[in-house]
Amino acid sequence: QASEKGNSFGNKTEWGNGTLTFGVFEGESADYGLKTGGFITEYGQEIGSVYTSFFLGGTNEDGGFLETSINGAFAEQNTAKTTFTGISSYGWISNDWTYNALSTLGVTQLNIKGAGLLNGINNVTSTSFAFEISRPVGLNDKDSFHIGISQPLRVETGDASLMIPQLYDTQGNLKFTRESVDLSPSGRQIDLSFGYQANIDENINFGLQLSISEDYGHIKSDELVNSTFAFVKMDF
């Protein structure tokens, strides 16, 4: 997403018994248009019917962190540096079922310049994961049924120091108090999804998915959020 509105360059080469990949990117983030650049390197190896890779990378964001904008009264200028690592894997678990898995861990440092209500953000770590299994259904030659469970990016640890405006003193100066805020959210969003995908013919691809989310938005809740979407992709 960071290079969705920009450019990227990479190279893949055989190294030992596996594959080494390196890439760099720069552009603007998808949601808030933050200027973002970085790199990622990955080493993967196929063992039997399973391909597993380990990756490491870093991003630099201007005007926010973790694809969240910080501006206005909170901070005049800020830059964030995130270092992340993770593992991905895919392959066969039986004659019919395949799987895809991904897990990441990141550490973010925020540098604030100029005046603002945000005094600092420290000790930020974040995680995400996804696991999906799928198998052919047989309604046509190219269709599949999918079951997946995932957690979107979540801040696990971190605290922010905020300057809270108070009353004016007798000389007309606005007073502030410093408060520390825990950035870890109250809940953990877990998404369970069921989907069906099929190539109707060589030019038309159809998909339908149902998702059930617990603690949507990582906000603690006793309610489940349900969503359904469908798509049709046509090649001309």
PDB file of C-alpha atoms in Angstrom:
ATOM      1  CA  GLN A   1       0.000   0.000   0.000  1.00  0.00           C
ATOM      2  CA  ALA A   2       2.880   2.386   0.674  1.00  0.00           C
ATOM      3  CA  SER A   3       3.960   2.317  -2.989  1.00  0.00           C
ATOM      4  CA  GLU A   4       0.423   2.238  -4.418  1.00  0.00           C
ATOM      5  CA  LYS A   5       0.825   5.882  -5.469  1.00  0.00           C
ATOM      6  CA  GLY A   6       4.518   5.698  -6.317  1.00  0.00           C
ATOM      7  CA  ASN A   7       7.267   3.498  -7.656  1.00  0.00           C
ATOM      8  CA  SER A   8       8.990   0.284  -6.682  1.00  0.00           C
ATOM      9  CA  PHE A   9      12.001  -1.636  -7.898  1.00  0.00           C
ATOM     10  CA  GLY A  10      13.188  -5.115  -7.012  1.00  0.00           C
ATOM     11  CA  ASN A  11      15.320  -8.082  -7.945  1.00  0.00           C
ATOM     12  CA  LYS A  12      14.984 -11.815  -7.389  1.00  0.00           C
ATOM     13  CA  THR A  13      17.900 -14.230  -7.593  1.00  0.00           C
ATOM     14  CA  GLU A  14      18.693 -17.829  -6.748  1.00  0.00           C
ATOM     15  CA  TRP A  15      20.796 -18.069  -3.569  1.00  0.00           C
ATOM     16  CA  GLY A  16      21.877 -21.408  -2.126  1.00  0.00           C
ATOM     17  CA  ASN A  17      18.895 -23.742  -2.061  1.00  0.00           C
ATOM     18  CA  GLY A  18      16.382 -20.916  -2.098  1.00  0.00           C
ATOM     19  CA  THR A  19      15.471 -17.525  -3.526  1.00  0.00           C
ATOM     20  CA  LEU A  20      16.641 -14.112  -2.314  1.00  0.00           C
ATOM     21  CA  THR A  21      14.473 -11.086  -3.110  1.00  0.00           C
ATOM     22  CA  PHE A  22      15.205  -7.412  -2.481  1.00  0.00           C
ATOM     23  CA  GLY A  23      13.013  -4.421  -3.245  1.00  0.00           C
ATOM     24  CA  VAL A  24      12.790  -0.684  -2.575  1.00  0.00           C
ATOM     25  CA  PHE A  25       9.739   1.558  -2.874  1.00  0.00           C
ATOM     26  CA  GLU A  26       8.617   5.162  -2.518  1.00  0.00           C
ATOM     27  CA  GLY A  27       5.332   6.961  -2.937  1.00  0.00           C
ATOM     28  CA  GLU A  28       2.251   7.966  -0.982  1.00  0.00           C
ATOM     29  CA  SER A  29       0.220   5.704   1.310  1.00  0.00           C
ATOM     30  CA  ALA A  30      -3.203   4.570   0.102  1.00  0.00           C
ATOM     31  CA  ASP A  31      -5.376   6.092   2.846  1.00  0.00           C
ATOM     32  CA  TYR A  32      -3.834   9.407   3.945  1.00  0.00           C
ATOM     33  CA  GLY A  33      -1.334  10.184   1.192  1.00  0.00           C
ATOM     34  CA  LEU A  34       1.671  10.062   3.537  1.00  0.00           C
ATOM     35  CA  LYS A  35       5.036  10.256   1.793  1.00  0.00           C
ATOM     36  CA  THR A  36       6.496   6.811   2.401  1.00  0.00           C
ATOM     37  CA  GLY A  37       9.665   5.017   1.344  1.00  0.00           C
ATOM     38  CA  GLY A  38      11.423   1.852   2.380  1.00  0.00           C
ATOM     39  CA  PHE A  39      12.841  -1.529   1.505  1.00  0.00           C
ATOM     40  CA  ILE A  40      12.113  -5.210   1.989  1.00  0.00           C
ATOM     41  CA  THR A  41      14.327  -8.268   1.660  1.00  0.00           C
ATOM     42  CA  GLU A  42      13.140 -11.871   1.720  1.00  0.00           C
ATOM     43  CA  TYR A  43      14.671 -15.325   1.601  1.00  0.00           C
ATOM     44  CA  GLY A  44      12.471 -18.297   0.732  1.00  0.00           C
ATOM     45  CA  GLN A  45      12.970 -22.010   0.212  1.00  0.00           C
ATOM     46  CA  GLU A  46      10.794 -24.840  -1.032  1.00  0.00           C
ATOM     47  CA  ILE A  47      10.790 -28.007   1.071  1.00  0.00           C
ATOM     48  CA  GLY A  48       8.607 -30.768  -0.307  1.00  0.00           C
ATOM     49  CA  SER A  49       5.159 -29.310  -1.040  1.00  0.00           C
ATOM     50  CA  VAL A  50       5.687 -26.230   1.175  1.00  0.00           C
ATOM     51  CA  TYR A  51       7.345 -22.902   0.365  1.00  0.00           C
ATOM     52  CA  THR A  52       8.357 -20.785   3.386  1.00  0.00           C
ATOM     53  CA  SER A  53      10.067 -17.413   3.445  1.00  0.00           C
ATOM     54  CA  PHE A  54      11.399 -14.991   6.050  1.00  0.00           C
ATOM     55  CA  PHE A  55      11.406 -11.251   5.402  1.00  0.00           C
ATOM     56  CA  LEU A  56      12.830  -8.084   6.944  1.00  0.00           C
ATOM     57  CA  GLY A  57      12.249  -4.481   5.995  1.00  0.00           C
ATOM     58  CA  GLY A  58      11.812  -0.885   7.005  1.00  0.00           C
ATOM     59  CA  THR A  59       9.644   2.116   6.148  1.00  0.00           C
ATOM     60  CA  ASN A  60       9.991   5.870   6.634  1.00  0.00           C
ATOM     61  CA  GLU A  61       6.742   7.871   6.837  1.00  0.00           C
ATOM     62  CA  ASP A  62       6.444  11.649   6.696  1.00  0.00           C
ATOM     63  CA  GLY A  63       3.463  13.164   8.536  1.00  0.00           C
ATOM     64  CA  GLY A  64       2.219  10.097  10.410  1.00  0.00           C
ATOM     65  CA  PHE A  65       2.978   6.571  11.527  1.00  0.00           C
ATOM     66  CA  LEU A  66       1.612   3.103  10.697  1.00  0.00           C
ATOM     67  CA  GLU A  67      -0.391   4.718   7.857  1.00  0.00           C
ATOM     68  CA  THR A  68      -2.138   7.072  10.323  1.00  0.00           C
ATOM     69  CA  SER A  69      -1.946  10.817   9.728  1.00  0.00           C
ATOM     70  CA  ILE A  70      -0.633  13.144  12.471  1.00  0.00           C
ATOM     71  CA  ASN A  71      -0.958  16.855  11.728  1.00  0.00           C
ATOM     72  CA  GLY A  72      -2.631  20.096  12.734  1.00  0.00           C
ATOM     73  CA  ALA A  73      -2.537  20.904  16.441  1.00  0.00           C
ATOM     74  CA  PHE A  74      -0.949  17.555  17.335  1.00  0.00           C
ATOM     75  CA  ALA A  75       2.375  18.132  15.575  1.00  0.00           C
ATOM     76  CA  GLU A  76       3.855  20.543  13.056  1.00  0.00           C
ATOM     77  CA  GLN A  77       6.230  17.971  11.594  1.00  0.00           C
ATOM     78  CA  ASN A  78       6.934  14.331  12.328  1.00  0.00           C
ATOM     79  CA  THR A  79       8.621  11.341  10.764  1.00  0.00           C
ATOM     80  CA  ALA A  80       8.269   7.677  11.697  1.00  0.00           C
ATOM     81  CA  LYS A  81      10.667   4.827  11.132  1.00  0.00           C
ATOM     82  CA  THR A  82       9.319   1.262  11.317  1.00  0.00           C
ATOM     83  CA  THR A  83      11.394  -1.901  11.233  1.00  0.00           C
ATOM     84  CA  PHE A  84       9.432  -5.078  10.597  1.00  0.00           C
ATOM     85  CA  THR A  85      10.024  -8.789  10.203  1.00  0.00           C
ATOM     86  CA  GLY A  86       7.843 -11.769   9.526  1.00  0.00           C
ATOM     87  CA  ILE A  87       7.271 -15.156   7.973  1.00  0.00           C
ATOM     88  CA  SER A  88       5.049 -16.319   5.132  1.00  0.00           C
ATOM     89  CA  SER A  89       4.291 -19.815   3.915  1.00  0.00           C
ATOM     90  CA  TYR A  90       2.071 -21.617   1.437  1.00  0.00           C
ATOM     91  CA  GLY A  91       1.676 -25.147   0.173  1.00  0.00           C
ATOM     92  CA  TRP A  92      -0.347 -28.350   0.317  1.00  0.00           C
ATOM     93  CA  ILE A  93      -1.583 -29.926   3.560  1.00  0.00           C
ATOM     94  CA  SER A  94      -3.387 -32.831   1.837  1.00  0.00           C
ATOM     95  CA  ASN A  95      -4.286 -33.979  -1.654  1.00  0.00           C
ATOM     96  CA  ASP A  96      -7.155 -31.459  -1.756  1.00  0.00           C
ATOM     97  CA  TRP A  97      -6.368 -28.659   0.715  1.00  0.00           C
ATOM     98  CA  THR A  98      -3.814 -25.876   0.311  1.00  0.00           C
ATOM     99  CA  TYR A  99      -2.904 -23.132   2.797  1.00  0.00           C
ATOM    100  CA  ASN A 100      -1.489 -19.602   2.951  1.00  0.00           C
ATOM    101  CA  ALA A 101      -0.052 -18.111   6.148  1.00  0.00           C
ATOM    102  CA  LEU A 102       1.498 -14.761   7.094  1.00  0.00           C
ATOM    103  CA  SER A 103       2.677 -13.221  10.371  1.00  0.00           C
ATOM    104  CA  THR A 104       4.458  -9.911  11.038  1.00  0.00           C
ATOM    105  CA  LEU A 105       6.057  -8.006  13.913  1.00  0.00           C
ATOM    106  CA  GLY A 106       7.030  -4.329  13.745  1.00  0.00           C
ATOM    107  CA  VAL A 107       8.754  -1.721  15.919  1.00  0.00           C
ATOM    108  CA  THR A 108       8.122   1.995  15.288  1.00  0.00           C
ATOM    109  CA  GLN A 109      10.041   5.096  16.373  1.00  0.00           C
ATOM    110  CA  LEU A 110       8.430   8.541  15.983  1.00  0.00           C
ATOM    111  CA  ASN A 111      10.415  11.771  15.733  1.00  0.00           C
ATOM    112  CA  ILE A 112       8.425  14.980  16.384  1.00  0.00           C
ATOM    113  CA  LYS A 113       9.625  18.470  15.429  1.00  0.00           C
ATOM    114  CA  GLY A 114       8.018  21.813  16.171  1.00  0.00           C
ATOM    115  CA  ALA A 115       5.186  22.740  18.513  1.00  0.00           C
ATOM    116  CA  GLY A 116       2.117  20.612  19.090  1.00  0.00           C
ATOM    117  CA  LEU A 117      -0.058  18.847  21.628  1.00  0.00           C
ATOM    118  CA  LEU A 118       1.686  15.532  20.926  1.00  0.00           C
ATOM    119  CA  ASN A 119       4.868  15.424  22.965  1.00  0.00           C
ATOM    120  CA  GLY A 120       6.025  11.957  21.949  1.00  0.00           C
ATOM    121  CA  ILE A 121       5.130   8.363  21.096  1.00  0.00           C
ATOM    122  CA  ASN A 122       7.362   5.624  22.469  1.00  0.00           C
ATOM    123  CA  ASN A 123       7.858   1.845  22.607  1.00  0.00           C
ATOM    124  CA  VAL A 124       5.434   1.052  19.776  1.00  0.00           C
ATOM    125  CA  THR A 125       5.241  -2.585  18.643  1.00  0.00           C
ATOM    126  CA  SER A 126       2.636  -3.958  16.244  1.00  0.00           C
ATOM    127  CA  THR A 127       1.565  -7.374  14.956  1.00  0.00           C
ATOM    128  CA  SER A 128      -0.641  -8.933  12.299  1.00  0.00           C
ATOM    129  CA  PHE A 129      -1.367 -12.446  11.056  1.00  0.00           C
ATOM    130  CA  ALA A 130      -3.483 -14.323   8.536  1.00  0.00           C
ATOM    131  CA  PHE A 131      -4.109 -18.012   7.819  1.00  0.00           C
ATOM    132  CA  GLU A 132      -6.283 -19.445   5.061  1.00  0.00           C
ATOM    133  CA  ILE A 133      -7.045 -22.897   3.698  1.00  0.00           C
ATOM    134  CA  SER A 134      -8.744 -23.649   0.386  1.00  0.00           C
ATOM    135  CA  ARG A 135      -9.757 -26.542  -1.834  1.00  0.00           C
ATOM    136  CA  PRO A 136     -11.425 -27.069  -5.212  1.00  0.00           C
ATOM    137  CA  VAL A 137     -15.215 -27.446  -5.208  1.00  0.00           C
ATOM    138  CA  GLY A 138     -15.712 -29.019  -8.613  1.00  0.00           C
ATOM    139  CA  LEU A 139     -18.603 -26.941  -9.960  1.00  0.00           C
ATOM    140  CA  ASN A 140     -16.265 -26.072 -12.835  1.00  0.00           C
ATOM    141  CA  ASP A 141     -12.637 -26.683 -13.744  1.00  0.00           C
ATOM    142  CA  LYS A 142     -11.295 -23.659 -11.822  1.00  0.00           C
ATOM    143  CA  ASP A 143     -13.186 -22.918  -8.609  1.00  0.00           C
ATOM    144  CA  SER A 144     -12.267 -23.022  -4.919  1.00  0.00           C
ATOM    145  CA  PHE A 145     -13.709 -22.697  -1.422  1.00  0.00           C
ATOM    146  CA  HIS A 146     -11.770 -20.662   1.168  1.00  0.00           C
ATOM    147  CA  ILE A 147     -11.776 -20.485   4.976  1.00  0.00           C
ATOM    148  CA  GLY A 148      -9.588 -17.893   6.686  1.00  0.00           C
ATOM    149  CA  ILE A 149      -8.794 -16.331  10.051  1.00  0.00           C
ATOM    150  CA  SER A 150      -6.811 -13.116  10.425  1.00  0.00           C
ATOM    151  CA  GLN A 151      -5.912 -10.202  12.652  1.00  0.00           C
ATOM    152  CA  PRO A 152      -5.368  -6.760  11.044  1.00  0.00           C
ATOM    153  CA  LEU A 153      -2.409  -4.666  12.125  1.00  0.00           C
ATOM    154  CA  ARG A 154      -2.688  -4.004  15.881  1.00  0.00           C
ATOM    155  CA  VAL A 155      -0.532  -1.952  18.245  1.00  0.00           C
ATOM    156  CA  GLU A 156       0.514  -4.310  21.038  1.00  0.00           C
ATOM    157  CA  THR A 157       2.545  -1.898  23.159  1.00  0.00           C
ATOM    158  CA  GLY A 158       3.188   1.826  23.109  1.00  0.00           C
ATOM    159  CA  ASP A 159       2.404   5.053  24.911  1.00  0.00           C
ATOM    160  CA  ALA A 160       1.835   8.649  23.854  1.00  0.00           C
ATOM    161  CA  SER A 161       2.617  11.791  25.822  1.00  0.00           C
ATOM    162  CA  LEU A 162       0.018  14.533  25.288  1.00  0.00           C
ATOM    163  CA  MET A 163      -0.122  18.154  26.408  1.00  0.00           C
ATOM    164  CA  ILE A 164      -3.682  18.810  27.660  1.00  0.00           C
ATOM    165  CA  PRO A 165      -4.786  22.498  27.628  1.00  0.00           C
ATOM    166  CA  GLN A 166      -5.996  23.868  30.984  1.00  0.00           C
ATOM    167  CA  LEU A 167      -7.084  27.333  32.156  1.00  0.00           C
ATOM    168  CA  TYR A 168      -5.251  30.623  31.600  1.00  0.00           C
ATOM    169  CA  ASP A 169      -3.189  32.055  34.452  1.00  0.00           C
ATOM    170  CA  THR A 170      -3.428  35.640  35.692  1.00  0.00           C
ATOM    171  CA  GLN A 171      -0.894  36.798  33.083  1.00  0.00           C
ATOM    172  CA  GLY A 172      -2.991  35.333  30.240  1.00  0.00           C
ATOM    173  CA  ASN A 173      -0.750  32.316  29.593  1.00  0.00           C
ATOM    174  CA  LEU A 174      -2.456  29.047  28.720  1.00  0.00           C
ATOM    175  CA  LYS A 175      -1.438  26.252  31.074  1.00  0.00           C
ATOM    176  CA  PHE A 176      -0.902  22.612  30.037  1.00  0.00           C
ATOM    177  CA  THR A 177      -0.634  19.313  31.874  1.00  0.00           C
ATOM    178  CA  ARG A 178       1.204  16.314  30.508  1.00  0.00           C
ATOM    179  CA  GLU A 179      -0.717  13.034  30.294  1.00  0.00           C
ATOM    180  CA  SER A 180       0.478   9.580  29.258  1.00  0.00           C
ATOM    181  CA  VAL A 181      -1.908   7.517  27.107  1.00  0.00           C
ATOM    182  CA  ASP A 182      -1.655   3.782  26.486  1.00  0.00           C
ATOM    183  CA  LEU A 183      -1.854   3.130  22.720  1.00  0.00           C
ATOM    184  CA  SER A 184      -2.798  -0.533  23.041  1.00  0.00           C
ATOM    185  CA  PRO A 185      -6.492  -0.794  22.049  1.00  0.00           C
ATOM    186  CA  SER A 186      -9.169  -2.320  24.262  1.00  0.00           C
ATOM    187  CA  GLY A 187      -9.881  -5.280  21.970  1.00  0.00           C
ATOM    188  CA  ARG A 188      -8.319  -7.517  19.349  1.00  0.00           C
ATOM    189  CA  GLN A 189     -10.068  -7.761  15.998  1.00  0.00           C
ATOM    190  CA  ILE A 190     -10.266 -11.320  14.694  1.00  0.00           C
ATOM    191  CA  ASP A 191     -11.840 -11.920  11.282  1.00  0.00           C
ATOM    192  CA  LEU A 192     -13.294 -15.266  10.226  1.00  0.00           C
ATOM    193  CA  SER A 193     -14.069 -15.470   6.517  1.00  0.00           C
ATOM    194  CA  PHE A 194     -15.693 -17.937   4.119  1.00  0.00           C
ATOM    195  CA  GLY A 195     -15.422 -17.474   0.380  1.00  0.00           C
ATOM    196  CA  TYR A 196     -15.998 -18.996  -3.018  1.00  0.00           C
ATOM    197  CA  GLN A 197     -14.111 -18.067  -6.178  1.00  0.00           C
ATOM    198  CA  ALA A 198     -14.496 -19.348  -9.723  1.00  0.00           C
ATOM    199  CA  ASN A 199     -13.254 -18.658 -13.224  1.00  0.00           C
ATOM    200  CA  ILE A 200     -16.489 -18.694 -15.190  1.00  0.00           C
ATOM    201  CA  ASP A 201     -14.529 -18.647 -18.440  1.00  0.00           C
ATOM    202  CA  GLU A 202     -11.129 -17.409 -19.619  1.00  0.00           C
ATOM    203  CA  ASN A 203     -12.120 -13.751 -19.214  1.00  0.00           C
ATOM    204  CA  ILE A 204     -14.503 -13.674 -16.240  1.00  0.00           C
ATOM    205  CA  ASN A 205     -13.590 -14.301 -12.580  1.00  0.00           C
ATOM    206  CA  PHE A 206     -16.297 -14.353  -9.875  1.00  0.00           C
ATOM    207  CA  GLY A 207     -15.945 -14.224  -6.087  1.00  0.00           C
ATOM    208  CA  LEU A 208     -18.187 -14.135  -3.005  1.00  0.00           C
ATOM    209  CA  GLN A 209     -17.050 -13.745   0.612  1.00  0.00           C
ATOM    210  CA  LEU A 210     -18.707 -13.617   4.045  1.00  0.00           C
ATOM    211  CA  SER A 211     -16.748 -12.217   6.993  1.00  0.00           C
ATOM    212  CA  ILE A 212     -17.490 -12.265  10.739  1.00  0.00           C
ATOM    213  CA  SER A 213     -15.427  -9.877  12.887  1.00  0.00           C
ATOM    214  CA  GLU A 214     -14.947  -9.847  16.652  1.00  0.00           C
ATOM    215  CA  ASP A 215     -13.882  -6.573  18.344  1.00  0.00           C
ATOM    216  CA  TYR A 216     -14.056  -4.707  15.027  1.00  0.00           C
ATOM    217  CA  GLY A 217     -11.507  -1.895  14.853  1.00  0.00           C
ATOM    218  CA  HIS A 218      -9.710  -3.487  17.841  1.00  0.00           C
ATOM    219  CA  ILE A 219     -12.407  -2.001  20.101  1.00  0.00           C
ATOM    220  CA  LYS A 220     -13.756  -4.340  22.780  1.00  0.00           C
ATOM    221  CA  SER A 221     -17.364  -5.254  22.011  1.00  0.00           C
ATOM    222  CA  ASP A 222     -19.888  -7.996  22.734  1.00  0.00           C
ATOM    223  CA  GLU A 223     -21.296  -7.695  19.201  1.00  0.00           C
ATOM    224  CA  LEU A 224     -20.088  -9.369  16.023  1.00  0.00           C
ATOM    225  CA  VAL A 225     -19.804  -7.403  12.782  1.00  0.00           C
ATOM    226  CA  ASN A 226     -20.897  -9.266   9.642  1.00  0.00           C
ATOM    227  CA  SER A 227     -20.051  -8.242   6.102  1.00  0.00           C
ATOM    228  CA  THR A 228     -20.514  -9.726   2.641  1.00  0.00           C
ATOM    229  CA  PHE A 229     -19.068  -8.706  -0.684  1.00  0.00           C
ATOM    230  CA  ALA A 230     -18.975 -10.066  -4.203  1.00  0.00           C
ATOM    231  CA  PHE A 231     -16.950  -9.149  -7.274  1.00  0.00           C
ATOM    232  CA  VAL A 232     -16.812  -9.911 -10.961  1.00  0.00           C
ATOM    233  CA  LYS A 233     -13.511  -9.364 -12.792  1.00  0.00           C
ATOM    234  CA  MET A 234     -13.600  -9.168 -16.570  1.00  0.00           C
ATOM    235  CA  ASP A 235     -10.589  -9.094 -18.902  1.00  0.00           C
ATOM    236  CA  PHE A 236     -10.997  -7.275 -22.221  1.00  0.00           C
TER     237      PHE A 236
END
